[in-house]
Amino acid sequence: PAGRYPITGDKGTLQSLNYDFTFQSGDLFIGKAHILVKADDKTRFYGAANPVFTATYTGFVNGETLATSGVAGTPVISTTATSSSVAGNYEITTSLGSLTSSNYLFVFVKGTMTVAKATITVTPDNKWRVYGEQNPAFTASYSGFINGESWATSGITGAPVLATNATPASGAGSYDITASLGTLAASNYTFEYAKGTLNIGKATVTVTPDNKSRNYGAANPVLTASYT
């Protein structure tokens, strides 16, 4: 193990006609080897709690591992990222903590915490109209906000494209309303899209019997109707 060891000498094969030999001790100093303690990279979503941090150790000698090296204790592993930190990359730092070792010194290497964007679901609101009318204005609802955010406080800008293949000539029935990105943008969110439904109801036709006249005693005329 690391420490101070004496180096001794003796005569060996030394010979001299004019000299005798005396021997003094020297010292062999064995310094501690270096272990790299690297914070493992981690990924989580915006708004989620930080995961449990871990570290990887490299540099063991003599075939040792962490379990057989005599290293005891654990490092302190931390990041400045919190659940409200915006999407992006943050350093994970390591420091000595309670790590101790007779034979190793510790060198600390940073890792990276990647805060990924959370996902907002964009769902077109269901709409209704009558056959033959123009489509109504389409709107959408948004779900998946975190950290108590709403549309107004989330930093989302822009608007999705909301569309249907139904026209005024489309028959009564149900039609999909689809959503796509449009101009939507956000620092902390990505978008996924659900479908809404446009229900086209039957229009109403008014059937009005046409007015008729006849003379007293005559048979009724053919009765007809008008449609509007």
PDB file of C-alpha atoms in Angstrom:
ATOM      1  CA  PRO A   1       0.000   0.000   0.000  1.00  0.00           C
ATOM      2  CA  ALA A   2       0.942   3.664  -0.237  1.00  0.00           C
ATOM      3  CA  GLY A   3       3.490   4.733   2.353  1.00  0.00           C
ATOM      4  CA  ARG A   4       7.216   4.871   3.162  1.00  0.00           C
ATOM      5  CA  TYR A   5       9.429   1.833   2.811  1.00  0.00           C
ATOM      6  CA  PRO A   6      13.145   1.502   3.650  1.00  0.00           C
ATOM      7  CA  ILE A   7      15.628   0.715   0.901  1.00  0.00           C
ATOM      8  CA  THR A   8      18.557  -1.248   2.328  1.00  0.00           C
ATOM      9  CA  GLY A   9      21.935  -2.150   0.820  1.00  0.00           C
ATOM     10  CA  ASP A  10      24.597  -4.752   1.513  1.00  0.00           C
ATOM     11  CA  LYS A  11      27.974  -5.534   0.035  1.00  0.00           C
ATOM     12  CA  GLY A  12      26.810  -7.826  -2.708  1.00  0.00           C
ATOM     13  CA  THR A  13      29.757  -8.167  -5.126  1.00  0.00           C
ATOM     14  CA  LEU A  14      31.395  -4.870  -4.207  1.00  0.00           C
ATOM     15  CA  GLN A  15      35.203  -5.092  -3.936  1.00  0.00           C
ATOM     16  CA  SER A  16      37.954  -2.511  -3.447  1.00  0.00           C
ATOM     17  CA  LEU A  17      41.636  -2.543  -2.501  1.00  0.00           C
ATOM     18  CA  ASN A  18      41.413   0.856  -0.919  1.00  0.00           C
ATOM     19  CA  TYR A  19      37.932   1.155   0.469  1.00  0.00           C
ATOM     20  CA  ASP A  20      35.656  -0.483   2.907  1.00  0.00           C
ATOM     21  CA  PHE A  21      31.918  -0.144   2.573  1.00  0.00           C
ATOM     22  CA  THR A  22      29.257   0.938   5.033  1.00  0.00           C
ATOM     23  CA  PHE A  23      25.587   0.891   4.209  1.00  0.00           C
ATOM     24  CA  GLN A  24      22.832   3.336   5.024  1.00  0.00           C
ATOM     25  CA  SER A  25      19.136   2.994   4.373  1.00  0.00           C
ATOM     26  CA  GLY A  26      17.193   4.969   1.798  1.00  0.00           C
ATOM     27  CA  ASP A  27      13.477   5.433   1.433  1.00  0.00           C
ATOM     28  CA  LEU A  28      10.966   4.310  -1.153  1.00  0.00           C
ATOM     29  CA  PHE A  29       7.868   6.472  -1.083  1.00  0.00           C
ATOM     30  CA  ILE A  30       4.766   4.882  -2.624  1.00  0.00           C
ATOM     31  CA  GLY A  31       2.241   7.579  -3.441  1.00  0.00           C
ATOM     32  CA  LYS A  32      -1.479   7.056  -3.794  1.00  0.00           C
ATOM     33  CA  ALA A  33      -2.781   6.219  -7.258  1.00  0.00           C
ATOM     34  CA  HIS A  34      -5.461   8.405  -8.805  1.00  0.00           C
ATOM     35  CA  ILE A  35      -9.090   7.354  -9.188  1.00  0.00           C
ATOM     36  CA  LEU A  36     -11.361   9.293 -11.542  1.00  0.00           C
ATOM     37  CA  VAL A  37     -14.806   9.810 -10.056  1.00  0.00           C
ATOM     38  CA  LYS A  38     -17.099  10.819 -12.921  1.00  0.00           C
ATOM     39  CA  ALA A  39     -20.698  11.828 -12.422  1.00  0.00           C
ATOM     40  CA  ASP A  40     -22.868   9.715 -14.724  1.00  0.00           C
ATOM     41  CA  ASP A  41     -24.855  11.652 -17.338  1.00  0.00           C
ATOM     42  CA  LYS A  42     -28.590  11.808 -16.672  1.00  0.00           C
ATOM     43  CA  THR A  43     -31.716  12.855 -18.573  1.00  0.00           C
ATOM     44  CA  ARG A  44     -35.124  13.902 -17.326  1.00  0.00           C
ATOM     45  CA  PHE A  45     -38.099  15.926 -18.558  1.00  0.00           C
ATOM     46  CA  TYR A  46     -38.805  19.547 -17.753  1.00  0.00           C
ATOM     47  CA  GLY A  47     -40.764  19.746 -14.518  1.00  0.00           C
ATOM     48  CA  ALA A  48     -39.738  16.301 -13.272  1.00  0.00           C
ATOM     49  CA  ALA A  49     -37.672  15.737 -10.144  1.00  0.00           C
ATOM     50  CA  ASN A  50     -33.976  15.083 -10.576  1.00  0.00           C
ATOM     51  CA  PRO A  51     -33.093  11.371 -10.778  1.00  0.00           C
ATOM     52  CA  VAL A  52     -30.811   9.660  -8.311  1.00  0.00           C
ATOM     53  CA  PHE A  53     -27.255  10.668  -9.163  1.00  0.00           C
ATOM     54  CA  THR A  54     -24.547   8.041  -9.543  1.00  0.00           C
ATOM     55  CA  ALA A  55     -20.847   8.022 -10.379  1.00  0.00           C
ATOM     56  CA  THR A  56     -18.413   5.763 -12.210  1.00  0.00           C
ATOM     57  CA  TYR A  57     -14.930   5.045 -10.838  1.00  0.00           C
ATOM     58  CA  THR A  58     -11.961   4.337 -13.102  1.00  0.00           C
ATOM     59  CA  GLY A  59      -8.220   3.983 -12.539  1.00  0.00           C
ATOM     60  CA  PHE A  60      -8.012   1.061 -10.137  1.00  0.00           C
ATOM     61  CA  VAL A  61      -4.701  -0.833 -10.208  1.00  0.00           C
ATOM     62  CA  ASN A  62      -3.562  -4.343  -9.284  1.00  0.00           C
ATOM     63  CA  GLY A  63      -6.777  -5.780 -10.681  1.00  0.00           C
ATOM     64  CA  GLU A  64      -8.819  -4.083  -7.982  1.00  0.00           C
ATOM     65  CA  THR A  65     -12.417  -2.923  -8.256  1.00  0.00           C
ATOM     66  CA  LEU A  66     -14.414  -0.535  -6.128  1.00  0.00           C
ATOM     67  CA  ALA A  67     -15.460  -3.479  -3.977  1.00  0.00           C
ATOM     68  CA  THR A  68     -11.890  -4.724  -3.383  1.00  0.00           C
ATOM     69  CA  SER A  69      -9.982  -1.433  -3.426  1.00  0.00           C
ATOM     70  CA  GLY A  70     -10.608  -0.398   0.147  1.00  0.00           C
ATOM     71  CA  VAL A  71     -12.330   2.787  -1.017  1.00  0.00           C
ATOM     72  CA  ALA A  72     -15.012   3.707   1.499  1.00  0.00           C
ATOM     73  CA  GLY A  73     -17.721   6.336   1.638  1.00  0.00           C
ATOM     74  CA  THR A  74     -19.537   8.160  -1.126  1.00  0.00           C
ATOM     75  CA  PRO A  75     -19.003  11.379  -3.059  1.00  0.00           C
ATOM     76  CA  VAL A  76     -21.347  14.335  -3.028  1.00  0.00           C
ATOM     77  CA  ILE A  77     -23.039  14.533  -6.458  1.00  0.00           C
ATOM     78  CA  SER A  78     -25.221  17.533  -7.260  1.00  0.00           C
ATOM     79  CA  THR A  79     -26.545  19.884  -9.922  1.00  0.00           C
ATOM     80  CA  THR A  80     -28.021  23.360 -10.015  1.00  0.00           C
ATOM     81  CA  ALA A  81     -30.988  22.090 -12.058  1.00  0.00           C
ATOM     82  CA  THR A  82     -34.354  22.008 -10.280  1.00  0.00           C
ATOM     83  CA  SER A  83     -37.791  20.880 -11.442  1.00  0.00           C
ATOM     84  CA  SER A  84     -38.458  24.422 -12.672  1.00  0.00           C
ATOM     85  CA  SER A  85     -35.182  24.730 -14.615  1.00  0.00           C
ATOM     86  CA  VAL A  86     -35.756  25.274 -18.323  1.00  0.00           C
ATOM     87  CA  ALA A  87     -34.894  22.617 -20.883  1.00  0.00           C
ATOM     88  CA  GLY A  88     -31.181  22.434 -21.642  1.00  0.00           C
ATOM     89  CA  ASN A  89     -27.917  20.984 -20.306  1.00  0.00           C
ATOM     90  CA  TYR A  90     -26.657  21.415 -16.751  1.00  0.00           C
ATOM     91  CA  GLU A  91     -23.460  20.291 -15.055  1.00  0.00           C
ATOM     92  CA  ILE A  92     -23.494  17.471 -12.531  1.00  0.00           C
ATOM     93  CA  THR A  93     -20.594  18.013 -10.148  1.00  0.00           C
ATOM     94  CA  THR A  94     -18.864  15.621  -7.764  1.00  0.00           C
ATOM     95  CA  SER A  95     -16.847  16.335  -4.641  1.00  0.00           C
ATOM     96  CA  LEU A  96     -15.141  14.291  -1.923  1.00  0.00           C
ATOM     97  CA  GLY A  97     -18.055  13.791   0.428  1.00  0.00           C
ATOM     98  CA  SER A  98     -17.161  10.913   2.737  1.00  0.00           C
ATOM     99  CA  LEU A  99     -14.780   9.151   0.302  1.00  0.00           C
ATOM    100  CA  THR A 100     -11.629   7.788   1.918  1.00  0.00           C
ATOM    101  CA  SER A 101      -8.864   5.464   0.754  1.00  0.00           C
ATOM    102  CA  SER A 102      -5.445   4.387   1.925  1.00  0.00           C
ATOM    103  CA  ASN A 103      -4.133   3.850  -1.600  1.00  0.00           C
ATOM    104  CA  TYR A 104      -6.033   6.243  -3.863  1.00  0.00           C
ATOM    105  CA  LEU A 105      -6.497   9.944  -4.367  1.00  0.00           C
ATOM    106  CA  PHE A 106      -9.674  11.136  -6.065  1.00  0.00           C
ATOM    107  CA  VAL A 107     -10.021  13.265  -9.179  1.00  0.00           C
ATOM    108  CA  PHE A 108     -13.534  14.516  -9.904  1.00  0.00           C
ATOM    109  CA  VAL A 109     -15.061  14.773 -13.380  1.00  0.00           C
ATOM    110  CA  LYS A 110     -18.330  16.497 -14.197  1.00  0.00           C
ATOM    111  CA  GLY A 111     -21.304  14.854 -15.857  1.00  0.00           C
ATOM    112  CA  THR A 112     -24.237  16.385 -17.749  1.00  0.00           C
ATOM    113  CA  MET A 113     -27.878  16.642 -16.752  1.00  0.00           C
ATOM    114  CA  THR A 114     -30.048  16.979 -19.853  1.00  0.00           C
ATOM    115  CA  VAL A 115     -33.447  18.492 -19.125  1.00  0.00           C
ATOM    116  CA  ALA A 116     -35.618  17.467 -22.058  1.00  0.00           C
ATOM    117  CA  LYS A 117     -38.754  19.281 -23.162  1.00  0.00           C
ATOM    118  CA  ALA A 118     -42.054  18.058 -21.742  1.00  0.00           C
ATOM    119  CA  THR A 119     -44.928  17.206 -24.085  1.00  0.00           C
ATOM    120  CA  ILE A 120     -48.110  19.217 -24.583  1.00  0.00           C
ATOM    121  CA  THR A 121     -51.096  17.522 -26.221  1.00  0.00           C
ATOM    122  CA  VAL A 122     -52.984  19.762 -28.666  1.00  0.00           C
ATOM    123  CA  THR A 123     -56.587  18.593 -29.081  1.00  0.00           C
ATOM    124  CA  PRO A 124     -58.993  20.295 -31.511  1.00  0.00           C
ATOM    125  CA  ASP A 125     -62.269  21.140 -29.786  1.00  0.00           C
ATOM    126  CA  ASN A 126     -65.300  19.277 -31.087  1.00  0.00           C
ATOM    127  CA  LYS A 127     -67.582  21.416 -33.265  1.00  0.00           C
ATOM    128  CA  TRP A 128     -71.078  21.138 -34.750  1.00  0.00           C
ATOM    129  CA  ARG A 129     -72.794  22.677 -37.741  1.00  0.00           C
ATOM    130  CA  VAL A 130     -75.674  22.033 -40.091  1.00  0.00           C
ATOM    131  CA  TYR A 131     -75.330  20.512 -43.555  1.00  0.00           C
ATOM    132  CA  GLY A 132     -74.679  23.228 -46.123  1.00  0.00           C
ATOM    133  CA  GLU A 133     -73.212  25.774 -43.692  1.00  0.00           C
ATOM    134  CA  GLN A 134     -69.626  26.991 -43.638  1.00  0.00           C
ATOM    135  CA  ASN A 135     -67.321  25.328 -41.141  1.00  0.00           C
ATOM    136  CA  PRO A 136     -67.130  27.143 -37.794  1.00  0.00           C
ATOM    137  CA  ALA A 137     -63.915  28.652 -36.493  1.00  0.00           C
ATOM    138  CA  PHE A 138     -61.807  25.862 -35.086  1.00  0.00           C
ATOM    139  CA  THR A 139     -60.216  26.083 -31.626  1.00  0.00           C
ATOM    140  CA  ALA A 140     -57.996  23.770 -29.612  1.00  0.00           C
ATOM    141  CA  SER A 141     -57.376  22.783 -26.012  1.00  0.00           C
ATOM    142  CA  TYR A 142     -53.938  22.142 -24.522  1.00  0.00           C
ATOM    143  CA  SER A 143     -53.052  19.632 -21.801  1.00  0.00           C
ATOM    144  CA  GLY A 144     -49.846  18.507 -20.139  1.00  0.00           C
ATOM    145  CA  PHE A 145     -48.660  21.735 -18.533  1.00  0.00           C
ATOM    146  CA  ILE A 146     -46.454  21.254 -15.497  1.00  0.00           C
ATOM    147  CA  ASN A 147     -45.144  23.343 -12.597  1.00  0.00           C
ATOM    148  CA  GLY A 148     -48.601  24.868 -12.279  1.00  0.00           C
ATOM    149  CA  GLU A 149     -48.259  26.538 -15.670  1.00  0.00           C
ATOM    150  CA  SER A 150     -51.034  27.453 -18.059  1.00  0.00           C
ATOM    151  CA  TRP A 151     -51.067  28.581 -21.647  1.00  0.00           C
ATOM    152  CA  ALA A 152     -50.543  32.162 -20.481  1.00  0.00           C
ATOM    153  CA  THR A 153     -47.537  31.379 -18.277  1.00  0.00           C
ATOM    154  CA  SER A 154     -45.899  28.529 -20.209  1.00  0.00           C
ATOM    155  CA  GLY A 155     -44.006  30.645 -22.725  1.00  0.00           C
ATOM    156  CA  ILE A 156     -45.735  28.945 -25.660  1.00  0.00           C
ATOM    157  CA  THR A 157     -46.242  31.205 -28.658  1.00  0.00           C
ATOM    158  CA  GLY A 158     -47.983  30.882 -31.987  1.00  0.00           C
ATOM    159  CA  ALA A 159     -50.934  28.746 -32.981  1.00  0.00           C
ATOM    160  CA  PRO A 160     -51.522  25.310 -34.505  1.00  0.00           C
ATOM    161  CA  VAL A 161     -53.060  24.643 -37.891  1.00  0.00           C
ATOM    162  CA  LEU A 162     -56.554  23.153 -37.374  1.00  0.00           C
ATOM    163  CA  ALA A 163     -58.247  21.652 -40.415  1.00  0.00           C
ATOM    164  CA  THR A 164     -60.893  19.250 -41.705  1.00  0.00           C
ATOM    165  CA  ASN A 165     -61.717  17.856 -45.107  1.00  0.00           C
ATOM    166  CA  ALA A 166     -65.423  18.686 -44.629  1.00  0.00           C
ATOM    167  CA  THR A 167     -66.883  21.367 -46.927  1.00  0.00           C
ATOM    168  CA  PRO A 168     -70.384  22.882 -47.050  1.00  0.00           C
ATOM    169  CA  ALA A 169     -71.273  20.150 -49.556  1.00  0.00           C
ATOM    170  CA  SER A 170     -70.161  17.346 -47.229  1.00  0.00           C
ATOM    171  CA  GLY A 171     -73.041  15.146 -46.120  1.00  0.00           C
ATOM    172  CA  ALA A 172     -74.312  14.889 -42.564  1.00  0.00           C
ATOM    173  CA  GLY A 173     -72.019  12.820 -40.375  1.00  0.00           C
ATOM    174  CA  SER A 174     -68.777  13.033 -38.377  1.00  0.00           C
ATOM    175  CA  TYR A 175     -65.466  14.321 -39.740  1.00  0.00           C
ATOM    176  CA  ASP A 176     -62.005  14.511 -38.165  1.00  0.00           C
ATOM    177  CA  ILE A 177     -60.543  17.846 -37.145  1.00  0.00           C
ATOM    178  CA  THR A 178     -56.759  17.527 -37.239  1.00  0.00           C
ATOM    179  CA  ALA A 179     -54.013  19.633 -35.693  1.00  0.00           C
ATOM    180  CA  SER A 180     -50.430  20.287 -36.805  1.00  0.00           C
ATOM    181  CA  LEU A 181     -47.585  22.492 -35.600  1.00  0.00           C
ATOM    182  CA  GLY A 182     -48.315  25.704 -37.459  1.00  0.00           C
ATOM    183  CA  THR A 183     -46.416  28.499 -35.703  1.00  0.00           C
ATOM    184  CA  LEU A 184     -46.370  26.873 -32.269  1.00  0.00           C
ATOM    185  CA  ALA A 185     -43.048  27.268 -30.451  1.00  0.00           C
ATOM    186  CA  ALA A 186     -41.868  26.752 -26.868  1.00  0.00           C
ATOM    187  CA  SER A 187     -38.604  26.545 -24.956  1.00  0.00           C
ATOM    188  CA  ASN A 188     -39.787  23.862 -22.564  1.00  0.00           C
ATOM    189  CA  TYR A 189     -42.411  21.890 -24.489  1.00  0.00           C
ATOM    190  CA  THR A 190     -42.780  19.761 -27.587  1.00  0.00           C
ATOM    191  CA  PHE A 191     -46.180  19.056 -29.099  1.00  0.00           C
ATOM    192  CA  GLU A 192     -48.224  16.007 -29.931  1.00  0.00           C
ATOM    193  CA  TYR A 193     -51.617  16.094 -31.589  1.00  0.00           C
ATOM    194  CA  ALA A 194     -54.970  14.448 -30.979  1.00  0.00           C
ATOM    195  CA  LYS A 195     -58.049  14.672 -33.215  1.00  0.00           C
ATOM    196  CA  GLY A 196     -61.332  16.434 -32.660  1.00  0.00           C
ATOM    197  CA  THR A 197     -64.684  15.836 -34.357  1.00  0.00           C
ATOM    198  CA  LEU A 198     -66.847  18.020 -36.565  1.00  0.00           C
ATOM    199  CA  ASN A 199     -70.415  16.768 -36.427  1.00  0.00           C
ATOM    200  CA  ILE A 200     -72.562  17.866 -39.378  1.00  0.00           C
ATOM    201  CA  GLY A 201     -76.223  17.694 -38.552  1.00  0.00           C
ATOM    202  CA  LYS A 202     -79.058  17.407 -41.035  1.00  0.00           C
ATOM    203  CA  ALA A 203     -80.497  20.665 -42.312  1.00  0.00           C
ATOM    204  CA  THR A 204     -84.242  21.271 -41.930  1.00  0.00           C
ATOM    205  CA  VAL A 205     -86.601  21.467 -44.882  1.00  0.00           C
ATOM    206  CA  THR A 206     -90.010  23.042 -44.303  1.00  0.00           C
ATOM    207  CA  VAL A 207     -92.829  21.307 -46.152  1.00  0.00           C
ATOM    208  CA  THR A 208     -95.764  23.718 -46.736  1.00  0.00           C
ATOM    209  CA  PRO A 209     -98.993  22.512 -48.406  1.00  0.00           C
ATOM    210  CA  ASP A 210     -99.877  24.822 -51.277  1.00  0.00           C
ATOM    211  CA  ASN A 211    -103.103  26.780 -50.859  1.00  0.00           C
ATOM    212  CA  LYS A 212    -105.935  25.443 -52.998  1.00  0.00           C
ATOM    213  CA  SER A 213    -109.533  26.418 -53.817  1.00  0.00           C
ATOM    214  CA  ARG A 214    -112.588  24.692 -55.308  1.00  0.00           C
ATOM    215  CA  ASN A 215    -116.276  25.303 -55.660  1.00  0.00           C
ATOM    216  CA  TYR A 216    -118.796  23.964 -53.265  1.00  0.00           C
ATOM    217  CA  GLY A 217    -119.729  20.475 -54.247  1.00  0.00           C
ATOM    218  CA  ALA A 218    -116.635  19.921 -56.373  1.00  0.00           C
ATOM    219  CA  ALA A 219    -114.054  17.298 -55.616  1.00  0.00           C
ATOM    220  CA  ASN A 220    -110.908  18.393 -53.835  1.00  0.00           C
ATOM    221  CA  PRO A 221    -108.100  19.313 -56.219  1.00  0.00           C
ATOM    222  CA  VAL A 222    -104.825  17.537 -56.221  1.00  0.00           C
ATOM    223  CA  LEU A 223    -103.045  18.664 -53.082  1.00  0.00           C
ATOM    224  CA  THR A 224     -99.398  19.725 -53.502  1.00  0.00           C
ATOM    225  CA  ALA A 225     -96.696  21.137 -51.283  1.00  0.00           C
ATOM    226  CA  SER A 226     -93.764  23.512 -51.464  1.00  0.00           C
ATOM    227  CA  TYR A 227     -90.365  22.830 -49.851  1.00  0.00           C
ATOM    228  CA  THR A 228     -88.048  25.496 -48.388  1.00  0.00           C
TER     229      THR A 228
END
